[in-house]
Structures are given as C-alpha cells and as structure tokens.
Amino acid sequence: MTWLITGGAGYIGAHVVRAMTEAGESAVVLDDLSAGVTDRLPEGIPLVKGTVLDRELLDRTLAEHGVTGVVHLAARKQVGQSVEEPLLYYRENLQGLTVLLEAAVAADVRHFVFSSSAAVYGMPDVDLVTETTACRPMSPYGETKLAGEWLVRATGRAHGMATACLRYFNVAGAARPELADTGVFNVIPMFFEALTHGRAPQIFGDDYPTPDGTCVRDYIHVADLAAAHLAAARRLAGQQEAGDLTVNIGTGHGVSVRELADLVAEVSGLTKPPAEVVARRPGDPARVVASAALAERELGWAPRHTVRDMVESAWEGWQRRSLRGTEVGD
C-alpha cells in the first residue's frame, strides 16, 4: 500500500510519517507548509506542497503515487483561534475534509484514518472518558472534529471505505529533538517559554475538585500517538470489508497542571520564578482523562512513555530550537 499523509510535515504528522516508513509502509506527504517544516521529513519521502482544498492537486497526487490509503492530519487546531475565526476553521477543517474524501472516493481509496480530538467531548463529567461518553464540543474546533467524524463514517459506509477516527488527548514530547513541537500553543512549551524568559508559568485556577485543586489532564507522548496511527492503518489494510472504528488515544492516567509545572521546573532546572495561580479560564473542565481500553483491544496498541519522558524529550527539543533560533511555527 501507499499512504497519503496530509499535514505530514507538521509536529504530529512528521512523527506519523517516520513511524510508518520505518515500519516499511510507503508514504507520500501533502502539506501546505503553513505550519510544517520540510526538514522533519525523512530523506526520500515525496512531498507535495499544497492544500486539501485543491481538488485538482489531490486527484493528480492520488493517481501519480498510486495512493491506496489516507491518513488525514492536516487541520487548524487552536481552540481560541477557532472561536475568533469559525469560518476559517469550518472551511479548512471541514470543507477541506470534504474535498479530500471526494477525491479519495473518485480514486477508489479504500482506507482512511482521520485525526480527531478529545475536544469532541467538551466538558465530560466522568472519571474516565470512553468512546460512548456524550460528545458536546465547546468550540468551533471541536465541532469541526466531531462533524468530520460523522462525514468520514458516512462516506465509508456509502462507498465501501474502511475508516478509523482517532481521538487524541493532550499530545506532548518528541521522538527525537529535531521533531519537537516548535509552537507555543500547548502547556509544556508554554511553561518552557515563560521560564526561559524569566516569567512565572501560569496555572489557571487552583480551586477545582481535584487532589491539588488544579485541572487534571491525560498526556500522550507523540511517539505513542504515531504508533497508534500505524496500528490503525495496518488494521484497516488488513480488513476485507469496510467498517468504521473510533478510539481514544490516551494513557488512562491523569496528571494535574501543578504536577506538570513542578516536573517542567525539575527537568529544565528553571525553578524560578515559580508557577503562579491566576483566574480560571472559562470552559476548562476539572478532569479529562481517557479510557484507552478500546484502542488496546481493537488495535493491540498501548502507550509506552511516561509523562517524564514527554517533558524530558520536549525539553531537549526546546533547547535545540533555542540554539538554532527557530521561529515559532506549528
């Protein structure tokens, strides 16, 4: 098989490309490079520069490379930005997915892995979030991911396509320093940025009903997430018939923001200034932790890395980025 990996030059995408190609899968990358970095890609991997909104480019790419499966990661992903620019998110995330699926159907692609998100759940009031937990997204970003799942499943049923939707929880870490997240939109790089500039990292609220009063989240190492994509792709490739699968990709273990801040300070050695508590952010649930039991059962996949692994590897990448003077990207 040959897999088209959209967004393959991004932080998560580059890890997926490496996991799949190192396992012997053939891949071609489509990326508009608005957030992707070409240096992340292994040597010899074909890169097509463009967007999933370009149907002509998609048709040509699928035909020229003999694509038989798609892993779709290209998307806008900032929750706050999605609130400010919902039209942008619906166009790029949902219309882009529609165009990609139309091209895939026309090319008789039979396997489709969709990058979804725990944002589809919103504020679940449960100890562990399972795939049957009610989906009530609280942002346009989450809405586009949930609607994207509906579209992927419906297309699969209508056109005999085997599909998988992977609901990511909080992604962190790096398989190697050069693949680290170059953006400052997630909590660990946000802590790094504050500390390296002599500012106190901010904790949004410490009066939640959790052991230390701060929010509890499920953090998944990006290398484990990439391994889940490989497992899902191979699961679909081995199916004789169409069908759909939706699974959480998390660890099943919660870490509080305070615990994470303390670990970041310990790993980096930047213990001053200490984290400061500020007002809660609207819409932050007290606890969101995945049940990963279905992914283990259906994909034979389980996370291998600890939160310390995530912070240590992210710190190595941050130091490399700082030394190279890398600009903030995705």
mmCIF file of C-alpha atoms in Angstrom:
data_model
loop_
_atom_site.group_PDB
_atom_site.id
_atom_site.type_symbol
_atom_site.label_atom_id
_atom_site.label_comp_id
_atom_site.label_asym_id
_atom_site.label_seq_id
_atom_site.Cartn_x
_atom_site.Cartn_y
_atom_site.Cartn_z
ATOM 1 C CA MET A 1 0.000 0.000 0.000
ATOM 2 C CA THR A 2 0.907 3.635 -0.409
ATOM 3 C CA TRP A 3 -0.431 6.086 2.175
ATOM 4 C CA LEU A 4 -1.067 9.767 1.580
ATOM 5 C CA ILE A 5 -0.294 11.572 4.843
ATOM 6 C CA THR A 6 -1.770 15.065 4.863
ATOM 7 C CA GLY A 7 -0.056 17.501 7.213
ATOM 8 C CA GLY A 8 2.905 15.128 7.274
ATOM 9 C CA ALA A 9 5.499 17.875 7.790
ATOM 10 C CA GLY A 10 3.835 19.080 10.998
ATOM 11 C CA TYR A 11 4.719 18.159 14.574
ATOM 12 C CA ILE A 12 2.413 15.149 14.823
ATOM 13 C CA GLY A 13 2.497 14.419 11.102
ATOM 14 C CA ALA A 14 6.276 14.041 10.928
ATOM 15 C CA HIS A 15 6.166 11.516 13.763
ATOM 16 C CA VAL A 16 3.463 9.559 11.927
ATOM 17 C CA VAL A 17 5.479 9.615 8.692
ATOM 18 C CA ARG A 18 8.576 8.291 10.439
ATOM 19 C CA ALA A 19 6.685 5.612 12.373
ATOM 20 C CA MET A 20 5.008 4.333 9.232
ATOM 21 C CA THR A 21 8.020 4.457 6.904
ATOM 22 C CA GLU A 22 10.351 2.921 9.483
ATOM 23 C CA ALA A 23 7.830 0.074 9.734
ATOM 24 C CA GLY A 24 8.071 -0.466 5.978
ATOM 25 C CA GLU A 25 4.984 1.415 4.815
ATOM 26 C CA SER A 26 5.175 3.505 1.640
ATOM 27 C CA ALA A 27 4.091 7.125 2.057
ATOM 28 C CA VAL A 28 3.731 10.450 0.273
ATOM 29 C CA VAL A 29 3.192 13.714 2.161
ATOM 30 C CA LEU A 30 0.829 16.553 1.275
ATOM 31 C CA ASP A 31 1.441 19.739 3.279
ATOM 32 C CA ASP A 32 0.908 23.426 2.588
ATOM 33 C CA LEU A 33 3.865 24.208 4.917
ATOM 34 C CA SER A 34 1.900 26.903 6.746
ATOM 35 C CA ALA A 35 2.977 25.130 9.929
ATOM 36 C CA GLY A 36 5.005 22.199 8.621
ATOM 37 C CA VAL A 37 8.795 22.022 8.384
ATOM 38 C CA THR A 38 10.361 20.163 5.461
ATOM 39 C CA ASP A 39 13.466 19.224 7.469
ATOM 40 C CA ARG A 40 11.298 16.979 9.624
ATOM 41 C CA LEU A 41 10.693 14.572 6.759
ATOM 42 C CA PRO A 42 12.939 11.543 6.190
ATOM 43 C CA GLU A 43 15.092 11.643 3.096
ATOM 44 C CA GLY A 44 13.383 10.267 0.014
ATOM 45 C CA ILE A 45 9.786 10.828 1.138
ATOM 46 C CA PRO A 46 7.861 12.591 -1.654
ATOM 47 C CA LEU A 47 6.469 15.973 -0.568
ATOM 48 C CA VAL A 48 3.612 17.606 -2.464
ATOM 49 C CA LYS A 49 3.165 21.225 -1.445
ATOM 50 C CA GLY A 50 -0.482 22.184 -1.388
ATOM 51 C CA THR A 51 -3.794 22.119 0.418
ATOM 52 C CA VAL A 52 -6.569 19.567 0.729
ATOM 53 C CA LEU A 53 -8.896 22.247 -0.650
ATOM 54 C CA ASP A 54 -7.220 21.835 -4.057
ATOM 55 C CA ARG A 55 -9.172 19.036 -5.746
ATOM 56 C CA GLU A 56 -7.104 19.061 -8.923
ATOM 57 C CA LEU A 57 -3.883 18.656 -6.922
ATOM 58 C CA LEU A 58 -5.426 15.844 -4.868
ATOM 59 C CA ASP A 59 -6.580 13.963 -7.969
ATOM 60 C CA ARG A 60 -3.140 14.244 -9.507
ATOM 61 C CA THR A 61 -1.326 13.234 -6.310
ATOM 62 C CA LEU A 62 -3.513 10.190 -5.663
ATOM 63 C CA ALA A 63 -3.085 8.993 -9.255
ATOM 64 C CA GLU A 64 0.637 9.686 -9.682
ATOM 65 C CA HIS A 65 1.596 7.961 -6.430
ATOM 66 C CA GLY A 66 -0.880 5.093 -6.604
ATOM 67 C CA VAL A 67 -2.344 6.007 -3.214
ATOM 68 C CA THR A 68 -4.470 3.291 -1.627
ATOM 69 C CA GLY A 69 -4.925 4.755 1.864
ATOM 70 C CA VAL A 70 -5.080 8.190 3.514
ATOM 71 C CA VAL A 71 -4.003 9.387 6.958
ATOM 72 C CA HIS A 72 -5.559 12.834 7.323
ATOM 73 C CA LEU A 73 -3.832 15.095 9.856
ATOM 74 C CA ALA A 74 -3.884 18.478 8.109
ATOM 75 C CA ALA A 75 -6.109 20.849 10.086
ATOM 76 C CA ARG A 76 -6.293 24.062 12.044
ATOM 77 C CA LYS A 77 -6.039 23.189 15.727
ATOM 78 C CA GLN A 78 -6.060 26.240 18.023
ATOM 79 C CA VAL A 79 -9.212 26.309 20.129
ATOM 80 C CA GLY A 80 -9.056 30.023 20.898
ATOM 81 C CA GLN A 81 -8.460 30.956 17.284
ATOM 82 C CA SER A 82 -11.407 28.813 16.239
ATOM 83 C CA VAL A 83 -13.690 30.893 18.468
ATOM 84 C CA GLU A 84 -12.425 34.081 16.828
ATOM 85 C CA GLU A 85 -12.395 32.692 13.271
ATOM 86 C CA PRO A 86 -15.026 29.947 12.979
ATOM 87 C CA LEU A 87 -15.387 30.393 9.215
ATOM 88 C CA LEU A 88 -11.686 29.688 8.743
ATOM 89 C CA TYR A 89 -11.940 26.506 10.816
ATOM 90 C CA TYR A 90 -15.038 25.211 9.105
ATOM 91 C CA ARG A 91 -13.553 25.917 5.668
ATOM 92 C CA GLU A 92 -10.144 24.373 6.254
ATOM 93 C CA ASN A 93 -11.106 21.547 8.620
ATOM 94 C CA LEU A 94 -14.487 20.502 7.301
ATOM 95 C CA GLN A 95 -14.598 21.700 3.700
ATOM 96 C CA GLY A 96 -11.015 20.505 3.266
ATOM 97 C CA LEU A 97 -12.002 17.079 4.567
ATOM 98 C CA THR A 98 -14.989 17.018 2.201
ATOM 99 C CA VAL A 99 -12.803 17.734 -0.836
ATOM 100 C CA LEU A 100 -10.258 15.130 0.269
ATOM 101 C CA LEU A 101 -12.935 12.467 0.714
ATOM 102 C CA GLU A 102 -14.430 13.292 -2.697
ATOM 103 C CA ALA A 103 -11.000 12.800 -4.272
ATOM 104 C CA ALA A 104 -10.414 9.602 -2.305
ATOM 105 C CA VAL A 105 -13.750 8.139 -3.412
ATOM 106 C CA ALA A 106 -13.052 9.050 -7.045
ATOM 107 C CA ALA A 107 -9.643 7.346 -6.812
ATOM 108 C CA ASP A 108 -11.166 4.240 -5.186
ATOM 109 C CA VAL A 109 -9.157 4.693 -1.977
ATOM 110 C CA ARG A 110 -10.401 2.060 0.469
ATOM 111 C CA HIS A 111 -8.705 3.045 3.745
ATOM 112 C CA PHE A 112 -8.977 6.329 5.647
ATOM 113 C CA VAL A 113 -7.556 7.289 9.068
ATOM 114 C CA PHE A 114 -8.902 10.560 10.484
ATOM 115 C CA SER A 115 -7.156 12.720 13.084
ATOM 116 C CA SER A 116 -9.854 13.646 15.601
ATOM 117 C CA SER A 117 -9.616 15.091 19.104
ATOM 118 C CA ALA A 118 -10.796 14.788 22.685
ATOM 119 C CA ALA A 119 -12.255 18.256 22.057
ATOM 120 C CA VAL A 120 -15.320 16.437 20.685
ATOM 121 C CA TYR A 121 -16.280 15.595 24.282
ATOM 122 C CA GLY A 122 -16.342 19.131 25.683
ATOM 123 C CA MET A 123 -16.639 19.034 29.491
ATOM 124 C CA PRO A 124 -17.428 15.396 30.341
ATOM 125 C CA ASP A 125 -18.407 14.851 33.974
ATOM 126 C CA VAL A 126 -16.967 11.339 34.217
ATOM 127 C CA ASP A 127 -13.917 9.750 35.819
ATOM 128 C CA LEU A 128 -12.738 8.156 32.574
ATOM 129 C CA VAL A 129 -13.846 9.277 29.120
ATOM 130 C CA THR A 130 -14.880 6.338 26.945
ATOM 131 C CA GLU A 131 -15.866 6.368 23.314
ATOM 132 C CA THR A 132 -19.529 6.219 24.371
ATOM 133 C CA THR A 133 -19.271 9.369 26.523
ATOM 134 C CA ALA A 134 -21.597 12.045 25.144
ATOM 135 C CA CYS A 135 -19.952 14.421 22.660
ATOM 136 C CA ARG A 136 -20.665 18.082 23.427
ATOM 137 C CA PRO A 137 -17.870 20.146 21.860
ATOM 138 C CA MET A 138 -17.400 23.643 23.254
ATOM 139 C CA SER A 139 -15.517 25.317 20.397
ATOM 140 C CA PRO A 140 -15.716 25.531 16.617
ATOM 141 C CA TYR A 141 -12.523 23.453 16.529
ATOM 142 C CA GLY A 142 -14.208 20.633 18.463
ATOM 143 C CA GLU A 143 -17.313 20.964 16.313
ATOM 144 C CA THR A 144 -15.298 20.535 13.112
ATOM 145 C CA LYS A 145 -13.667 17.402 14.506
ATOM 146 C CA LEU A 146 -16.988 15.854 15.532
ATOM 147 C CA ALA A 147 -18.645 16.751 12.225
ATOM 148 C CA GLY A 148 -15.535 15.402 10.490
ATOM 149 C CA GLU A 149 -16.021 12.050 12.201
ATOM 150 C CA TRP A 150 -19.632 11.935 11.037
ATOM 151 C CA LEU A 151 -18.565 12.698 7.483
ATOM 152 C CA VAL A 152 -15.775 10.105 7.463
ATOM 153 C CA ARG A 153 -18.039 7.346 8.782
ATOM 154 C CA ALA A 154 -20.890 8.208 6.406
ATOM 155 C CA THR A 155 -18.532 8.255 3.431
ATOM 156 C CA GLY A 156 -17.073 4.925 4.462
ATOM 157 C CA ARG A 157 -20.485 3.315 4.705
ATOM 158 C CA ALA A 158 -21.657 4.754 1.396
ATOM 159 C CA HIS A 159 -18.560 3.904 -0.619
ATOM 160 C CA GLY A 160 -17.122 0.741 0.934
ATOM 161 C CA MET A 161 -14.228 2.515 2.668
ATOM 162 C CA ALA A 162 -12.723 1.212 5.921
ATOM 163 C CA THR A 163 -12.295 4.141 8.319
ATOM 164 C CA ALA A 164 -10.784 4.899 11.722
ATOM 165 C CA CYS A 165 -11.188 8.057 13.798
ATOM 166 C CA LEU A 166 -8.518 8.616 16.461
ATOM 167 C CA ARG A 167 -9.495 10.960 19.281
ATOM 168 C CA TYR A 168 -6.238 12.427 20.613
ATOM 169 C CA PHE A 169 -5.907 13.651 24.160
ATOM 170 C CA ASN A 170 -3.052 16.052 25.139
ATOM 171 C CA VAL A 171 -0.052 15.421 22.891
ATOM 172 C CA ALA A 172 3.474 16.160 24.112
ATOM 173 C CA GLY A 173 7.123 15.138 23.802
ATOM 174 C CA ALA A 174 9.258 14.215 20.808
ATOM 175 C CA ALA A 175 10.756 11.013 19.421
ATOM 176 C CA ARG A 176 13.937 12.985 18.692
ATOM 177 C CA PRO A 177 14.863 16.643 19.285
ATOM 178 C CA GLU A 178 14.568 17.727 15.656
ATOM 179 C CA LEU A 179 10.924 16.594 15.595
ATOM 180 C CA ALA A 180 9.867 18.574 18.676
ATOM 181 C CA ASP A 181 6.913 20.941 18.677
ATOM 182 C CA THR A 182 8.096 24.375 17.522
ATOM 183 C CA GLY A 183 4.915 26.154 18.590
ATOM 184 C CA VAL A 184 3.943 27.631 21.929
ATOM 185 C CA PHE A 185 0.283 26.658 21.983
ATOM 186 C CA ASN A 186 0.408 23.620 24.294
ATOM 187 C CA VAL A 187 1.042 23.688 28.020
ATOM 188 C CA ILE A 188 4.565 22.221 28.168
ATOM 189 C CA PRO A 189 6.137 24.607 25.614
ATOM 190 C CA MET A 190 4.152 27.437 27.226
ATOM 191 C CA PHE A 191 5.831 26.614 30.545
ATOM 192 C CA PHE A 192 9.235 26.408 28.826
ATOM 193 C CA GLU A 193 8.765 29.777 27.159
ATOM 194 C CA ALA A 194 7.766 31.512 30.376
ATOM 195 C CA LEU A 195 10.668 30.085 32.378
ATOM 196 C CA THR A 196 13.320 30.747 29.748
ATOM 197 C CA HIS A 197 12.210 34.392 29.595
ATOM 198 C CA GLY A 198 12.217 34.779 33.370
ATOM 199 C CA ARG A 199 8.447 34.815 33.702
ATOM 200 C CA ALA A 200 6.319 32.743 36.035
ATOM 201 C CA PRO A 201 4.367 29.950 34.298
ATOM 202 C CA GLN A 202 0.652 30.447 34.783
ATOM 203 C CA ILE A 203 -1.758 27.949 36.278
ATOM 204 C CA PHE A 204 -5.364 28.791 35.516
ATOM 205 C CA GLY A 205 -7.190 28.170 38.777
ATOM 206 C CA ASP A 206 -6.387 26.036 41.833
ATOM 207 C CA ASP A 207 -9.869 25.603 43.276
ATOM 208 C CA TYR A 208 -11.089 22.684 41.157
ATOM 209 C CA PRO A 209 -12.418 19.494 42.827
ATOM 210 C CA THR A 210 -9.130 17.640 42.225
ATOM 211 C CA PRO A 211 -6.443 16.458 44.677
ATOM 212 C CA ASP A 212 -4.348 19.658 44.389
ATOM 213 C CA GLY A 213 -7.055 21.970 43.078
ATOM 214 C CA THR A 214 -5.665 22.263 39.536
ATOM 215 C CA CYS A 215 -7.054 20.728 36.363
ATOM 216 C CA VAL A 216 -6.189 17.114 35.591
ATOM 217 C CA ARG A 217 -5.414 16.027 32.037
ATOM 218 C CA ASP A 218 -4.296 12.932 30.133
ATOM 219 C CA TYR A 219 -0.971 13.481 28.320
ATOM 220 C CA ILE A 220 0.079 11.179 25.476
ATOM 221 C CA HIS A 221 3.604 11.009 24.049
ATOM 222 C CA VAL A 222 3.640 11.909 20.371
ATOM 223 C CA ALA A 223 5.659 8.773 19.569
ATOM 224 C CA ASP A 224 2.905 6.654 21.136
ATOM 225 C CA LEU A 225 0.342 8.602 19.118
ATOM 226 C CA ALA A 226 2.309 7.896 15.938
ATOM 227 C CA ALA A 227 2.405 4.207 16.822
ATOM 228 C CA ALA A 228 -1.386 4.298 17.169
ATOM 229 C CA HIS A 229 -1.683 5.651 13.627
ATOM 230 C CA LEU A 230 0.496 2.841 12.336
ATOM 231 C CA ALA A 231 -1.625 0.305 14.193
ATOM 232 C CA ALA A 232 -4.848 1.834 12.824
ATOM 233 C CA ALA A 233 -3.511 1.940 9.260
ATOM 234 C CA ARG A 234 -2.481 -1.702 9.415
ATOM 235 C CA ARG A 235 -5.793 -2.668 10.981
ATOM 236 C CA LEU A 236 -7.666 -1.067 8.090
ATOM 237 C CA ALA A 237 -5.324 -2.514 5.479
ATOM 238 C CA GLY A 238 -5.964 -5.993 6.844
ATOM 239 C CA GLN A 239 -9.745 -5.688 6.673
ATOM 240 C CA GLN A 240 -11.531 -7.494 3.887
ATOM 241 C CA GLU A 241 -14.639 -5.357 4.248
ATOM 242 C CA ALA A 242 -15.491 -1.760 5.010
ATOM 243 C CA GLY A 243 -16.202 -0.748 8.590
ATOM 244 C CA ASP A 244 -15.581 2.093 10.995
ATOM 245 C CA LEU A 245 -13.628 2.338 14.236
ATOM 246 C CA THR A 246 -13.475 5.251 16.692
ATOM 247 C CA VAL A 247 -10.991 5.111 19.570
ATOM 248 C CA ASN A 248 -9.473 7.335 22.229
ATOM 249 C CA ILE A 249 -5.706 7.747 22.127
ATOM 250 C CA GLY A 250 -4.623 8.491 25.684
ATOM 251 C CA THR A 251 -2.997 6.797 28.656
ATOM 252 C CA GLY A 252 -5.813 6.431 31.164
ATOM 253 C CA HIS A 253 -3.732 8.329 33.748
ATOM 254 C CA GLY A 254 -4.322 11.905 34.842
ATOM 255 C CA VAL A 255 -1.666 14.481 35.686
ATOM 256 C CA SER A 256 -2.529 17.788 37.327
ATOM 257 C CA VAL A 257 -1.304 21.091 35.945
ATOM 258 C CA ARG A 258 0.536 21.714 39.217
ATOM 259 C CA GLU A 259 2.305 18.342 38.951
ATOM 260 C CA LEU A 260 3.229 19.130 35.367
ATOM 261 C CA ALA A 261 4.578 22.574 36.278
ATOM 262 C CA ASP A 262 6.715 21.060 39.037
ATOM 263 C CA LEU A 263 8.055 18.406 36.656
ATOM 264 C CA VAL A 264 8.895 21.004 33.996
ATOM 265 C CA ALA A 265 10.831 23.031 36.575
ATOM 266 C CA GLU A 266 12.695 19.927 37.760
ATOM 267 C CA VAL A 267 13.624 18.683 34.286
ATOM 268 C CA SER A 268 14.636 22.088 32.932
ATOM 269 C CA GLY A 269 16.378 23.257 36.105
ATOM 270 C CA LEU A 270 14.485 26.541 35.725
ATOM 271 C CA THR A 271 12.834 26.666 39.120
ATOM 272 C CA LYS A 272 12.463 30.449 39.304
ATOM 273 C CA PRO A 273 10.179 32.211 39.108
ATOM 274 C CA PRO A 274 7.770 29.589 40.472
ATOM 275 C CA ALA A 275 4.409 28.997 38.827
ATOM 276 C CA GLU A 276 1.700 31.484 39.753
ATOM 277 C CA VAL A 277 -2.015 30.839 40.002
ATOM 278 C CA VAL A 278 -4.295 33.129 38.010
ATOM 279 C CA ALA A 279 -8.040 33.117 37.404
ATOM 280 C CA ARG A 280 -9.717 30.116 35.823
ATOM 281 C CA ARG A 281 -10.218 30.092 32.076
ATOM 282 C CA PRO A 282 -13.868 29.819 31.029
ATOM 283 C CA GLY A 283 -14.814 26.322 29.927
ATOM 284 C CA ASP A 284 -11.922 24.397 31.477
ATOM 285 C CA PRO A 285 -13.258 21.094 32.895
ATOM 286 C CA ALA A 286 -11.744 19.870 36.156
ATOM 287 C CA ARG A 287 -10.690 16.484 34.819
ATOM 288 C CA VAL A 288 -10.446 14.912 31.359
ATOM 289 C CA VAL A 289 -8.777 11.503 31.304
ATOM 290 C CA ALA A 290 -9.189 8.882 28.597
ATOM 291 C CA SER A 291 -10.075 5.264 28.802
ATOM 292 C CA ALA A 292 -7.662 3.668 26.315
ATOM 293 C CA ALA A 293 -9.080 0.158 26.736
ATOM 294 C CA LEU A 294 -10.811 0.082 23.336
ATOM 295 C CA ALA A 295 -7.661 1.107 21.450
ATOM 296 C CA GLU A 296 -5.711 -1.628 23.203
ATOM 297 C CA ARG A 297 -8.375 -4.202 22.410
ATOM 298 C CA GLU A 298 -9.018 -3.200 18.797
ATOM 299 C CA LEU A 299 -5.551 -2.090 17.707
ATOM 300 C CA GLY A 300 -3.271 -4.067 20.005
ATOM 301 C CA TRP A 301 -1.819 -0.696 20.996
ATOM 302 C CA ALA A 302 -0.816 0.649 24.383
ATOM 303 C CA PRO A 303 1.180 3.745 25.398
ATOM 304 C CA ARG A 304 4.798 3.120 26.414
ATOM 305 C CA HIS A 305 6.075 6.523 27.527
ATOM 306 C CA THR A 306 5.711 8.336 30.851
ATOM 307 C CA VAL A 307 4.985 11.999 31.483
ATOM 308 C CA ARG A 308 8.639 12.419 32.484
ATOM 309 C CA ASP A 309 9.618 11.013 29.075
ATOM 310 C CA MET A 310 7.401 13.614 27.452
ATOM 311 C CA VAL A 311 8.833 16.540 29.406
ATOM 312 C CA GLU A 312 12.454 15.417 29.039
ATOM 313 C CA SER A 313 12.181 14.888 25.284
ATOM 314 C CA ALA A 314 10.265 18.143 24.820
ATOM 315 C CA TRP A 315 12.961 19.991 26.785
ATOM 316 C CA GLU A 316 15.690 18.550 24.544
ATOM 317 C CA GLY A 317 13.759 19.785 21.527
ATOM 318 C CA TRP A 318 13.193 23.198 23.116
ATOM 319 C CA GLN A 319 16.902 23.614 23.819
ATOM 320 C CA ARG A 320 17.752 22.649 20.230
ATOM 321 C CA ARG A 321 15.155 25.109 18.947
ATOM 322 C CA SER A 322 16.565 27.890 21.127
ATOM 323 C CA LEU A 323 20.129 27.219 19.979
ATOM 324 C CA ARG A 324 19.090 27.280 16.332
ATOM 325 C CA GLY A 325 16.935 30.354 16.768
ATOM 326 C CA THR A 326 13.904 28.557 15.349
ATOM 327 C CA GLU A 327 10.894 30.758 14.827
ATOM 328 C CA VAL A 328 7.586 29.760 16.364
ATOM 329 C CA GLY A 329 5.699 27.533 13.943
ATOM 330 C CA ASP A 330 3.009 24.875 14.417
#
